[in-house]
mmCIF file of C-alpha atoms and ligand atoms in Angstrom:
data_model
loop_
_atom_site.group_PDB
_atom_site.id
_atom_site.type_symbol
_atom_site.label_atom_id
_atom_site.label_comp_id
_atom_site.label_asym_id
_atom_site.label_seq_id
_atom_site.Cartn_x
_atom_site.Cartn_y
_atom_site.Cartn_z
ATOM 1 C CA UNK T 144 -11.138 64.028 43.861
ATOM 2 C CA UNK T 145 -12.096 60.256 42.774
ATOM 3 C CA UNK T 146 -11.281 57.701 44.955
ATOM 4 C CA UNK T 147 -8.432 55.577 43.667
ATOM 5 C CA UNK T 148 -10.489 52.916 42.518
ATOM 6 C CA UNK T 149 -12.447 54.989 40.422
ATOM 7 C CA UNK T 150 -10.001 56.526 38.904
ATOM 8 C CA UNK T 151 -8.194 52.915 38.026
ATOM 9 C CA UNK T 152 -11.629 51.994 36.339
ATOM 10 C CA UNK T 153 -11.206 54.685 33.906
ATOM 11 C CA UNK T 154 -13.721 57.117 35.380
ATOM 12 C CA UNK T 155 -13.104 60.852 34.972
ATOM 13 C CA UNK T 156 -13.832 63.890 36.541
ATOM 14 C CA UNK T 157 -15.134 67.242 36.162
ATOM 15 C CA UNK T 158 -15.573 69.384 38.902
ATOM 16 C CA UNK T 159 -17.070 73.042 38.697
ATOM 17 C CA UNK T 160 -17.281 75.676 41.253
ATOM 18 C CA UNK T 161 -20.874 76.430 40.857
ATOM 19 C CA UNK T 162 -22.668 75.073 37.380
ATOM 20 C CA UNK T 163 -26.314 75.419 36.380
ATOM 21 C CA UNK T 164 -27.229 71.762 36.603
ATOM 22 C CA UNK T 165 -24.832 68.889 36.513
ATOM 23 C CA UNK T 166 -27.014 66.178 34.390
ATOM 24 C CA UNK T 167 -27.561 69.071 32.160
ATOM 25 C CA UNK T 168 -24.121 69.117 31.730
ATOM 26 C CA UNK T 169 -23.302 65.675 31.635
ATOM 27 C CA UNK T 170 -25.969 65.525 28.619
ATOM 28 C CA UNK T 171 -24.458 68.257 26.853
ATOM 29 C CA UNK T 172 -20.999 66.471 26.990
ATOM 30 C CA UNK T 173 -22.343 63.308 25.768
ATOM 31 C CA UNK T 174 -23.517 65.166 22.916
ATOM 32 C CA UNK T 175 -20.102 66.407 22.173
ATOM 33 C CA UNK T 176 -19.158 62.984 22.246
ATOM 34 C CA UNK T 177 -17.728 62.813 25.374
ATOM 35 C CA UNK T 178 -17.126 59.320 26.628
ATOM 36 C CA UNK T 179 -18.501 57.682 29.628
ATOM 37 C CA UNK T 180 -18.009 56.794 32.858
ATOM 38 C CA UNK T 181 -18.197 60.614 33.754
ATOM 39 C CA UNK T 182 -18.182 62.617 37.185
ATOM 40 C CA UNK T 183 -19.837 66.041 36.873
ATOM 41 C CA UNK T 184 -19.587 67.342 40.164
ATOM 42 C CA UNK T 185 -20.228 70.769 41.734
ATOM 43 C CA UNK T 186 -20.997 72.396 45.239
ATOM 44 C CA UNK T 187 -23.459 74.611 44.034
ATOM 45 C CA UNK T 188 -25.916 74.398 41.258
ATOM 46 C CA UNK T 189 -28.433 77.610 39.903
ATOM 47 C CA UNK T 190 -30.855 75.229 38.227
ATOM 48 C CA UNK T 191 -31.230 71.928 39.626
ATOM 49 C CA UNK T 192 -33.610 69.738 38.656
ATOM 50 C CA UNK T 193 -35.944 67.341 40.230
ATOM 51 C CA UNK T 194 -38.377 64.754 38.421
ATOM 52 C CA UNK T 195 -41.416 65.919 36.808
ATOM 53 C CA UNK T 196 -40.175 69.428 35.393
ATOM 54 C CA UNK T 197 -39.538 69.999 39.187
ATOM 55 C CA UNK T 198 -36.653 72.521 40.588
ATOM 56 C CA UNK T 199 -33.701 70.937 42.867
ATOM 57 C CA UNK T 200 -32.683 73.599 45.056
ATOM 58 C CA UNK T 201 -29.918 74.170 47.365
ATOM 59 C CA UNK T 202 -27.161 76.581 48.470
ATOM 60 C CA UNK T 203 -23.138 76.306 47.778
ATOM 61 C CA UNK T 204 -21.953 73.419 50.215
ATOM 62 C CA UNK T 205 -24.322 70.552 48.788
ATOM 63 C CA UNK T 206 -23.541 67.811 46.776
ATOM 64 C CA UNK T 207 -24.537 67.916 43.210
ATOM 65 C CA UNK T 208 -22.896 64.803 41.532
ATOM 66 C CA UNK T 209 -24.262 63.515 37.497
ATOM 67 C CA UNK T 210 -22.462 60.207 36.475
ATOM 68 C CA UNK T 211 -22.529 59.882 32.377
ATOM 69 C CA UNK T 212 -22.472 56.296 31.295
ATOM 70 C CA UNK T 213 -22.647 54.327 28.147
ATOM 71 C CA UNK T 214 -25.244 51.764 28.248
ATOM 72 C CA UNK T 215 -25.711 48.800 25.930
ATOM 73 C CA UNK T 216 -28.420 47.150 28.370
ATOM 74 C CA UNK T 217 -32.755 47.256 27.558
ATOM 75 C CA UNK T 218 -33.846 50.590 28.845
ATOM 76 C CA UNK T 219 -36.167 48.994 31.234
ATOM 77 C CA UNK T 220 -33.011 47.625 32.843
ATOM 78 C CA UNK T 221 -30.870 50.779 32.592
ATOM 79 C CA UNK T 222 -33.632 52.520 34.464
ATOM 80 C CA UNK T 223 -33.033 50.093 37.418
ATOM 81 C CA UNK T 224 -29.570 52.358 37.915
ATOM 82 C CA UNK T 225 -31.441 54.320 40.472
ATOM 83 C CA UNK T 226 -31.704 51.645 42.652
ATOM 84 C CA UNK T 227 -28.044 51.617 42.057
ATOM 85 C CA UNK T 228 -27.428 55.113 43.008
ATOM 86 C CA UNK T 229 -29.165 55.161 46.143
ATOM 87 C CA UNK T 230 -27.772 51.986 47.772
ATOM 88 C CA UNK T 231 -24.288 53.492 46.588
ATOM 89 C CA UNK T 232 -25.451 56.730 48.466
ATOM 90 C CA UNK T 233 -26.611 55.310 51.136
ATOM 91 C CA UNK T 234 -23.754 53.143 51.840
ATOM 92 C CA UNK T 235 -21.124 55.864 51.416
ATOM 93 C CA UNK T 236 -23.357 58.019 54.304
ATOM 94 C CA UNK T 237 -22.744 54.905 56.536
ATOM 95 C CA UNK T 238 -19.128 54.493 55.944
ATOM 96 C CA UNK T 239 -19.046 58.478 56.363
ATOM 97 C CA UNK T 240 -21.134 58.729 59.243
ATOM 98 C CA UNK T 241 -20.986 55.882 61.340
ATOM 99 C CA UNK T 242 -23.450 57.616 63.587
ATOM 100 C CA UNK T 243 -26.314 57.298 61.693
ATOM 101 C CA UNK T 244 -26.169 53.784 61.760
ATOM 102 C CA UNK T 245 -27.743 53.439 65.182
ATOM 103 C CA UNK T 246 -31.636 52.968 64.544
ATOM 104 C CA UNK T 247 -31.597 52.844 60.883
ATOM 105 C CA UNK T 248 -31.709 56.491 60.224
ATOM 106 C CA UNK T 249 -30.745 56.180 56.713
ATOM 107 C CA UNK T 250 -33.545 54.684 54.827
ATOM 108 C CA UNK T 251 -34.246 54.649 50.929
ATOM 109 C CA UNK T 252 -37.414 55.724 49.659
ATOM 110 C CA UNK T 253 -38.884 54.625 46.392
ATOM 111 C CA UNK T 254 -38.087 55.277 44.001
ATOM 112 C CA UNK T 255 -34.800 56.607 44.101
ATOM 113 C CA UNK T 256 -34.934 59.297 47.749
ATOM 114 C CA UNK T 257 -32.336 58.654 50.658
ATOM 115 C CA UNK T 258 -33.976 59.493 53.813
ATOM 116 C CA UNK T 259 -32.507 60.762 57.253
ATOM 117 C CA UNK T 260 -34.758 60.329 59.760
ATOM 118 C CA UNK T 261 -37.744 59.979 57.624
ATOM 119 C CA UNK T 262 -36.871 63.711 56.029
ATOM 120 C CA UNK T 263 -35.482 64.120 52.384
ATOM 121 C CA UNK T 264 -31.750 64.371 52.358
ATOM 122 C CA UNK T 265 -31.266 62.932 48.926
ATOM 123 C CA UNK T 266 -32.422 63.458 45.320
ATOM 124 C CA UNK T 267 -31.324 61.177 42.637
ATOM 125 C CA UNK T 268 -32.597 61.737 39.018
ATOM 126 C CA UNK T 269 -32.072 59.466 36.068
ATOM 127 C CA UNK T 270 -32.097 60.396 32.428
ATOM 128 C CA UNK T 271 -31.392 59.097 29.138
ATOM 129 C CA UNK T 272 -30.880 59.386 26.003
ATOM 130 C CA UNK T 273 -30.135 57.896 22.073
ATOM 131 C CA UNK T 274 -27.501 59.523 20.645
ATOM 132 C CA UNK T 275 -26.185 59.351 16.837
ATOM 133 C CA UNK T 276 -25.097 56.463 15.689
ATOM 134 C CA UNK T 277 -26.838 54.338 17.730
ATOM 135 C CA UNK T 278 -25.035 54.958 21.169
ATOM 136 C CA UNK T 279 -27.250 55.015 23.946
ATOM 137 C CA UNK T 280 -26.154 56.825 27.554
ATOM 138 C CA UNK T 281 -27.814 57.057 31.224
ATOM 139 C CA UNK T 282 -27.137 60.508 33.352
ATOM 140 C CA UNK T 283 -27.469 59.456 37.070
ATOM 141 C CA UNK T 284 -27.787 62.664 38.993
ATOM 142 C CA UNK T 285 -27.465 62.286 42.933
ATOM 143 C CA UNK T 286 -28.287 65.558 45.042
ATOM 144 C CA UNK T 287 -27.038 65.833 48.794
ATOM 145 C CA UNK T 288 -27.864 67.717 51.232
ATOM 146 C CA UNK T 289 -24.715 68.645 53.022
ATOM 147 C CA UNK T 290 -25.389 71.813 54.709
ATOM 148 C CA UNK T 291 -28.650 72.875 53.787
ATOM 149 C CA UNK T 292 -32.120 72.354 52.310
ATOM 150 C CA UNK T 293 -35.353 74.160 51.556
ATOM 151 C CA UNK T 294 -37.633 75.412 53.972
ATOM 152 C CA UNK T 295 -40.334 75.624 51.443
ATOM 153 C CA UNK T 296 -40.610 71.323 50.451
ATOM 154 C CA UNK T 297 -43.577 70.545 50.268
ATOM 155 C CA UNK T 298 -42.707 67.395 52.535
ATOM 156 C CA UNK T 299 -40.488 67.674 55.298
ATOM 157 C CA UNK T 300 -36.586 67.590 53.899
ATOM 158 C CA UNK T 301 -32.980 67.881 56.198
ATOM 159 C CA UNK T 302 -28.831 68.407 55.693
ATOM 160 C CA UNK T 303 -26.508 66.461 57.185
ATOM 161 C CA UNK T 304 -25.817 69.476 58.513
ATOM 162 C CA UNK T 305 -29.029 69.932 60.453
ATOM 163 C CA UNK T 306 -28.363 66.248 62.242
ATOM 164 C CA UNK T 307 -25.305 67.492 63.579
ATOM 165 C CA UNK T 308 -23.047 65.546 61.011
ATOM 166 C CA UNK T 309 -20.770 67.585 59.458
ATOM 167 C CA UNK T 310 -18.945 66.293 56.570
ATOM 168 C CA UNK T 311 -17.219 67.986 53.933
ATOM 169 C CA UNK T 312 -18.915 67.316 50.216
ATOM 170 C CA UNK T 313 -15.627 66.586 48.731
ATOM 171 C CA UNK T 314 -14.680 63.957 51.037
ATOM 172 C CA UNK T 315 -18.383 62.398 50.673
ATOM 173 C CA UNK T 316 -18.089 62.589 46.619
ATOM 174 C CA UNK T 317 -14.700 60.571 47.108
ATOM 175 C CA UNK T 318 -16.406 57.946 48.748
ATOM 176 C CA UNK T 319 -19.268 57.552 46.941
ATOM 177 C CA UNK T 320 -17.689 57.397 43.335
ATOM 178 C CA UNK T 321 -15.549 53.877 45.437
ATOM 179 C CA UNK T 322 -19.508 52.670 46.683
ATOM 180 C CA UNK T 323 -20.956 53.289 43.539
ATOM 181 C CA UNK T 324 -18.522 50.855 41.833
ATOM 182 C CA UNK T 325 -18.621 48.019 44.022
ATOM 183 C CA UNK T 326 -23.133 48.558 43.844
ATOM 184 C CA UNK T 327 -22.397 48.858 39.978
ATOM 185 C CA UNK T 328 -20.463 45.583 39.747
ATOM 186 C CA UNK T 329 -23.131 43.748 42.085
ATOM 187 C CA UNK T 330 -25.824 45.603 39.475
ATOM 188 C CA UNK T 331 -24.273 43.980 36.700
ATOM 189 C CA UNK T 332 -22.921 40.456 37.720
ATOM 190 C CA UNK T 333 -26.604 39.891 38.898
ATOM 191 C CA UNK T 334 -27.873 40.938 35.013
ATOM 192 C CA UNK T 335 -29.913 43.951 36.226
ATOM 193 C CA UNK T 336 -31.544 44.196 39.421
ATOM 194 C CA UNK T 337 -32.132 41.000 41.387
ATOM 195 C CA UNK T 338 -29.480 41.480 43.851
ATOM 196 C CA UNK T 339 -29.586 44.734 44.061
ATOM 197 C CA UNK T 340 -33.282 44.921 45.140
ATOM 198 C CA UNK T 341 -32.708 42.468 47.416
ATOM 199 C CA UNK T 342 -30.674 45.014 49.315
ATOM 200 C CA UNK T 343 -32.820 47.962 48.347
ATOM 201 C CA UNK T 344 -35.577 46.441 50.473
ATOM 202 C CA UNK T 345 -34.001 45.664 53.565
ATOM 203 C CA UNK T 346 -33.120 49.299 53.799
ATOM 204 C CA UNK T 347 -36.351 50.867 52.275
ATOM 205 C CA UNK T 348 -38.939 52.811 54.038
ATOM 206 C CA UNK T 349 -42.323 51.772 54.498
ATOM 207 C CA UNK T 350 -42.377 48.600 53.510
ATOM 208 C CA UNK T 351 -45.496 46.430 54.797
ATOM 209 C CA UNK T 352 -47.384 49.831 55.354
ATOM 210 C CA UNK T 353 -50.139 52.234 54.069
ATOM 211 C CA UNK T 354 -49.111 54.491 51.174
ATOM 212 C CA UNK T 355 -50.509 56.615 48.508
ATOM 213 C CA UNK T 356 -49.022 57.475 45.907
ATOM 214 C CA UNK T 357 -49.765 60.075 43.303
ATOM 215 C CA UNK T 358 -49.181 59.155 39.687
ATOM 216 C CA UNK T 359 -50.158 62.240 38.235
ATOM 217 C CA UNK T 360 -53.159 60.992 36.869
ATOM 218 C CA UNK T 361 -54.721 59.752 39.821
ATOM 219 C CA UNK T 362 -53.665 58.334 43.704
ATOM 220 C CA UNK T 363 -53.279 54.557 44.535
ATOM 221 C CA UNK T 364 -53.828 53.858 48.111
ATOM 222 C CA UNK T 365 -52.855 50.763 49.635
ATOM 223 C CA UNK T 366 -50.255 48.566 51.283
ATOM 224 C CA UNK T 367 -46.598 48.935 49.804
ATOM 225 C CA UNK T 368 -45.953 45.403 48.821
ATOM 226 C CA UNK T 369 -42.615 45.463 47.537
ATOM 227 C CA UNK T 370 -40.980 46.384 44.168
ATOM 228 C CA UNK T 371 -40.234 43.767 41.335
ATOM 229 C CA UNK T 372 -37.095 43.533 39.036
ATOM 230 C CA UNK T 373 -37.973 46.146 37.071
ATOM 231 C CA UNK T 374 -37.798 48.394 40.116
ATOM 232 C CA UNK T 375 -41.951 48.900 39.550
ATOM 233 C CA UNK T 376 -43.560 49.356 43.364
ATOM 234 C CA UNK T 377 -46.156 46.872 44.046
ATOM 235 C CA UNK T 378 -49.055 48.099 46.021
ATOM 236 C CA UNK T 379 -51.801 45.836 47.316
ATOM 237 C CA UNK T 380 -55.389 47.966 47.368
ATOM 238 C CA UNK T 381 -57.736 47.526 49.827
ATOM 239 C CA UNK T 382 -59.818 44.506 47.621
ATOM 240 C CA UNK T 383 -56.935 42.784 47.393
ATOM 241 C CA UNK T 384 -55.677 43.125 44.202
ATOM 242 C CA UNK T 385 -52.356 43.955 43.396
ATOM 243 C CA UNK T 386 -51.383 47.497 41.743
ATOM 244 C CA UNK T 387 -47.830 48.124 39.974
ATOM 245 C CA UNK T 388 -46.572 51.656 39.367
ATOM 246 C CA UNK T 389 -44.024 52.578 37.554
ATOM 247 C CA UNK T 390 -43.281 56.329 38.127
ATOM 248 C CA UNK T 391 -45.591 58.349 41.162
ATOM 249 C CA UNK T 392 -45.043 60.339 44.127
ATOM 250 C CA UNK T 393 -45.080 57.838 47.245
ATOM 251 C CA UNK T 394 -46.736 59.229 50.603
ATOM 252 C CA UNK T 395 -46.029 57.339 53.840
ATOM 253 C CA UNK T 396 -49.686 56.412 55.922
ATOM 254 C CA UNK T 397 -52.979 56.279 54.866
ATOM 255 C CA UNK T 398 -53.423 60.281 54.011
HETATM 256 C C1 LIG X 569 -35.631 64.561 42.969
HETATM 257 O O1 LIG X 569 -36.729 65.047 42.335
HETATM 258 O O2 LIG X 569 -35.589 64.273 44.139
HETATM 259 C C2 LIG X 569 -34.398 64.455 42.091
HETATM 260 C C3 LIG X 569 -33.392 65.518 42.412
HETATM 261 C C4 LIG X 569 -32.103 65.300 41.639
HETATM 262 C C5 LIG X 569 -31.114 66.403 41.884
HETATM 263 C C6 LIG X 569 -29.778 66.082 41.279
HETATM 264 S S1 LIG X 569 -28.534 67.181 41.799
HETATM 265 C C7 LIG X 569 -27.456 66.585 40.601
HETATM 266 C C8 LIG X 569 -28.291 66.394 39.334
HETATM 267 N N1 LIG X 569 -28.380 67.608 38.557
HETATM 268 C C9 LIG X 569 -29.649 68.062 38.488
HETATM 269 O O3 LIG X 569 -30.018 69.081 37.879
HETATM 270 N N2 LIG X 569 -30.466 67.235 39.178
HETATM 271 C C10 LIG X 569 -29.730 66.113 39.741
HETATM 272 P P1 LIG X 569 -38.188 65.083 42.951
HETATM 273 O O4 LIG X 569 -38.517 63.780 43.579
HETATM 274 O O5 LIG X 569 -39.034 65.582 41.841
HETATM 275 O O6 LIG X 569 -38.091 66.136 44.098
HETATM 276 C C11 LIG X 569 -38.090 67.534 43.803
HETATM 277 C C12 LIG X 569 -38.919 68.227 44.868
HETATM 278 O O7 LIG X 569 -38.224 68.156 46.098
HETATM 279 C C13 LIG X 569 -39.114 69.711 44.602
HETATM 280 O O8 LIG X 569 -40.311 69.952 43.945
HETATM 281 C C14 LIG X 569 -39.121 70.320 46.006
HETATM 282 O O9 LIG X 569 -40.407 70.266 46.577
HETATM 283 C C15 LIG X 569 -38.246 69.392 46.788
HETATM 284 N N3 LIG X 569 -36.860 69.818 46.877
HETATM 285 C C16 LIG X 569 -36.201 70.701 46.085
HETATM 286 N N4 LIG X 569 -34.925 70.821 46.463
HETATM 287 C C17 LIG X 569 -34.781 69.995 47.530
HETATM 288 C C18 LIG X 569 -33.691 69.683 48.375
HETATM 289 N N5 LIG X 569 -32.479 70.208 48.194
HETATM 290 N N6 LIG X 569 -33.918 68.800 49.376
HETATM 291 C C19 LIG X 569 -35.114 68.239 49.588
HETATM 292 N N7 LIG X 569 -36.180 68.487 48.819
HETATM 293 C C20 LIG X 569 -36.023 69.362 47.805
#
């Protein structure tokens, strides 16, 4: 189920029952030469995947959600659409759960995490590719956790479930494909990310604090700055210079 909205903007739907990875499948349609905007959604997937080669796990009763879309922007700019996706996420939580409103529970984590009380309740992955003839397509895949999460993260995760909000994934899906159009339309009326990051950053986590973050080729420690249009964060180090990483692992305080 779109919202109405979505569904007026030409975006389509396809929903499966249980699927082995939704941006895997979104890829594999594009490659058909299916069009985009796309919706692959599913309660259950039995090979998610995270960044990094990484597994996304989770039981049926999550949210797995990949939108396919035709890009004609620079790929620096397309890769902003993360940003996107989790300040479309995050706002449809709000308008689901009103609760979590009170204290700023909900708070995005670069680059592209939703946290609930500073736990891991959302995944978002974003891949692209070139296709023949020159067309060029994004694969936003947003991961919920509805009901449940893994025990074995090896930082601390959470379900809506496990903060007492209980919320159907259906009924969350409908909502975010309405917020992810009206944070798509402020993505590109500002020409990328401008605005966008402007909001990002009021609702970010750790802002203004000690972080390190792993690269995978070595840890930056320092004071989380802020992120620039490209969505790059910008870390000041303890001599005073200023560090900007593009991809990395962030950890919260000075561990
Ligand atoms: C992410 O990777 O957070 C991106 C996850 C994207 C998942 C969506 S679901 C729809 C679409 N289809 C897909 O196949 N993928 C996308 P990363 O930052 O690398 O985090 C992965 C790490 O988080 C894993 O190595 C685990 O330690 C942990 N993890 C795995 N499943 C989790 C879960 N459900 N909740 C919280 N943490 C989890």
């Amino acid at each position: 189920s779109l919202a109405p909205q979505a569904e007026a903007a030409g975006y389509s739907l396809l929903a499966f029952d249980s699927i082995g990875s939704t941006n895997s499948e979104a890829l594999d349609r594009a490659r058909q030469g299916t069009p985009g905007p796309l919706w692959v959604v599913s309660p259950h997937q039995r090979s998610g995947r995270g960044r990094r080669g990484r597994a996304w796990e989770g039981p049926a009763g999550n949210l797995a959600a990949s939108l396919l879309l035709d890009v004609t922007c620079d790929p620096s700019v397309a890769a902003t659409l993360g940003f996107v996706a989790g300040l479309a996420v995050e706002q449809a939580l709000r308008i689901s759960l009103p609760a979590l409103e009170h204290g700023s529970r909900l708070r995005l984590k670069w680059p592209n995490d939703v946290l609930l009380d500073g736990a891991k309740l959302v995944g978002i992955l974003l891949e692209s590719e070139m296709m023949m003839g020159g067309r060029r397509i994004v694969v936003v895949g947003i991961g919920i956790n509805v009901v449940a999460y893994p025990e074995n993260a090896p930082y601390r995760a959470t379900s809506l479930a496990a903060s007492g909000a209980h919320l159907s994934a259906p009924s969350l899906f409908e909502t975010l494909s309405a917020t992810w159009l009206a944070c798509h339309a402020q993505w590109r009326n500002g020409d990328g990310l401008p605005e966008i990051r402007r909001q990002w950053l009021t609702r970010a986590a750790g802002v203004g604090e000690a972080v390190a973050i792993n690269t995978g080729s070595e840890i930056i420690r320092g004071t989380f700055e802020t992120i620039d249009d490209a969505g790059q964060l910008i870390v000041r180090q303890a001599d005073g210079s200023l560090k900007t990483i593009t991809a990395g692992d962030v950890h919260f305080g000075a561990a």
